[in-house]
Amino acid sequence: MAESGSLPTGFSELEVLAVGTVLLVEALTGLCLNSLTILSFCKTPELRTPTHLLVLNLALADTGISLNALMAATSSLLRVSHRRWPYGSEGCQALGFQGFLTALGSICSSAAIAWGRYHHYCTRSQLAWNTAVSLVICVWLSSAFWAALPLLGWGHYDYEPLGTCCTLDYSRGDRNFTSFLLTMAFFNFFLPLFITLTSYRFMEQKLRKTGHLQVNTTVPARTLLFGWGPYAVLYLSATVTDVSAISPKLQMVPALIAKTVPTINAINYALGREMAHRGIWQCLSPQRSELDRAR
């Protein structure tokens, strides 16, 4: 269906163009902000700490999500003119794997940051480099494992309703999809969400007693729920009901919401912090940073 010479069912040409434009804005914003985060880490010695390594890892995962959004935006705009999916069936599988890999990496990286902050603020001991590196490796090994399973037959990647991107095929709702979805969701959504909630809750309880609550303890969990909750609801509903009864436009909403996560994460974890501000300022104003070092 996605490769045919017609517009996707339930969408007009203007609606396809509008979705492509929204995806393009989301992609470029996420790429710009997360690129600044990565650049500031590389250029600023003060940011090269184990704790900031976890933030860098999140920025890398979110950059991957933004690149996936850019591919989806490109295919949306091409679909208006060429009326077909431009990358073929193998491209769909590759894009589905890449998008799923980076999405899981982003979710698990958020949980790793939450645990790292809990360790730092509640135990009053610095996060060790070997611990931070081990967390990063575990995040990507786990994400790659779960993202590869649909390529091996447990689960399946297919076109989203608009036919401009690929994700888990939830339209079947069979035993294969249900068993994969429930297992994957437990380890890659509910468990990271639990770690994030409990880490920040314990941190808040401890720091409120001292009056030094320096970290926003509500935004990270809300971001996970806002960004990935709609996908979770759509996927879980597919295990108990026929999703073909849901409007194709409504089925596209979770994808559009999820593509805002890289921007929200960049603002919350990196760009909203004073040290990152200094790092970005040094990257954007190299002459000023040289004067500061000379002083």
Coordinates of C-alpha atoms in Angstrom, one line a residue, residues 5 8 58 95 106 113 147 177 188-189 204 208 231 249 259 278:
G5 CA 1.0 5.3 -6.8
P8 CA -2.4 6.8 1.7
L58 CA 20.9 10.6 25.6
L95 CA 14.4 2.7 9.0
S106 CA 16.5 7.4 24.5
I113 CA 20.4 9.6 34.0
A147 CA 15.3 -3.6 17.9
F177 CA 2.9 -9.2 18.0
N188 CA 11.8 -0.9 27.7
F189 CA 9.0 1.3 28.9
E204 CA 13.2 14.7 46.1
R208 CA 13.8 18.6 50.4
Y231 CA 2.6 4.9 21.5
K249 CA -4.9 10.4 11.3
K259 CA 9.4 13.2 17.6
R278 CA 28.8 28.0 29.3

